Amino acid sequence: MHILSYRFLKLLLVFIPLWITSVAQSQEYNWQRFNEELSLTRGTFYTTDQYSEWLPQTDYCRLVKTKWGWDSCADIDAFVVYPTNSVDTLIIVKPDNSGYVKFDDWKSSDKDESIKQIEDELRKGVKQQSKSSGSNIQFLGWHTYPKLNEQNKFLYYATKLDWDGEIQLNVKASVFDRRGYVEFILVPVEANVSSSTIERMIVETLGLYKPSPNETYASFTTGDKVSEIGVLGVLATLAGVKWGKVAATGLVAIFLAFAKKGWILLLLPLFFLGRLFGRKKED
């Protein structure tokens, strides 16, 4: 017979009020199970996790506009909750079409200096967001240093932020393909995890996305458009900062991954309770 621990009882007492609100909130949206692959602009996404769900366009547009205050949902390709055990929320952005990205600049001797410049611009952007939002937001540096996985054609990073005393992880990644790349924004279940854990989480999640057969990175042929900015330019774009030929994309790029855990709990459907209890019983 399972005996509830004191720690679990404390968690339950904290969670129940959030869950009651979540029940009412979740009924506003038409959550869909992964009974088949989710068709996207240049690929598909599929997960076998029993708790994973996704929202149709009409619903995620209403969600991000009414709950997160966005002006537009036009850049979203998919909105998924719990794609894996370690990811609360995943937003897949509609593909970039700037062209095939060569990896040459990532092998240059001044790569780390370029990343430092991007970091400095990101730090400035967070400082500006802190002033604009009225919250005390501090950039604490790279939690997972930018890395290019050449074998799988992934670029990813995670930054650590202190938001009014609460640690937040800003996790972004891209999958390179024939015409550019697809951006992924991930909100982890836990912020207090190691960099290696974040890397495994990213690789696991991105592995659920499959580019269309003729749109893979290896499908590039002579005559296809080639990007002018390279991998470092893509990194700057993901970070939403001005660097070299990359124009600043505004603070929205940073804000996307700033969703606090409390906001997410109020939007999750009923399966979250089952996942929470299931985990605790297995501990």
Tab-separated table of C-alpha atoms in Angstrom, residues 101-103 106-107 111 115 144-157 172-177 181 196 198-207 217-218 231-232 234-235 238:
chain	number	residue	atom	x	y	z
A	101	VAL	CA	22.700	27.401	-43.443
A	102	LYS	CA	26.328	26.377	-43.840
A	103	PHE	CA	28.267	25.437	-40.715
A	106	TRP	CA	30.887	27.630	-36.324
A	107	LYS	CA	34.357	26.221	-37.009
A	111	LYS	CA	33.418	31.658	-32.702
A	115	ILE	CA	29.064	34.172	-28.948
A	144	THR	CA	23.762	25.442	-21.481
A	145	TYR	CA	26.436	26.967	-23.686
A	146	PRO	CA	25.395	27.207	-27.367
A	147	LYS	CA	26.120	23.935	-29.116
A	148	LEU	CA	25.804	22.712	-32.684
A	149	ASN	CA	25.004	19.026	-33.044
A	150	GLU	CA	26.256	18.499	-36.579
A	151	GLN	CA	25.112	14.898	-36.775
A	152	ASN	CA	21.461	15.730	-36.068
A	153	LYS	CA	21.606	19.297	-37.460
A	154	PHE	CA	20.533	20.835	-34.127
A	155	LEU	CA	21.586	24.178	-32.646
A	156	TYR	CA	20.563	24.832	-29.057
A	157	TYR	CA	21.260	26.798	-25.879
A	172	LYS	CA	15.717	27.574	-27.488
A	173	ALA	CA	16.797	25.334	-30.333
A	174	SER	CA	16.627	24.966	-34.088
A	175	VAL	CA	16.585	22.113	-36.561
A	176	PHE	CA	18.370	23.009	-39.785
A	177	ASP	CA	16.857	21.888	-43.065
A	181	TYR	CA	15.643	26.120	-39.992
A	196	SER	CA	23.640	18.043	-19.265
A	198	ILE	CA	18.875	20.259	-20.417
A	199	GLU	CA	20.912	18.949	-23.345
A	200	ARG	CA	19.280	15.512	-23.091
A	201	MET	CA	15.851	17.160	-22.856
A	202	ILE	CA	16.494	19.210	-25.997
A	203	VAL	CA	17.857	16.316	-28.036
A	204	GLU	CA	14.954	14.085	-26.947
A	205	THR	CA	12.344	16.707	-27.845
A	206	LEU	CA	13.864	17.705	-31.177
A	207	GLY	CA	14.106	14.025	-32.068
A	217	TYR	CA	19.374	19.266	-44.519
A	218	ALA	CA	20.818	16.504	-46.692
A	231	VAL	CA	25.010	29.380	-37.635
A	232	LEU	CA	26.131	32.333	-35.493
A	234	VAL	CA	20.864	31.915	-36.420
A	235	LEU	CA	21.985	31.912	-32.777
A	238	LEU	CA	17.023	32.842	-31.727
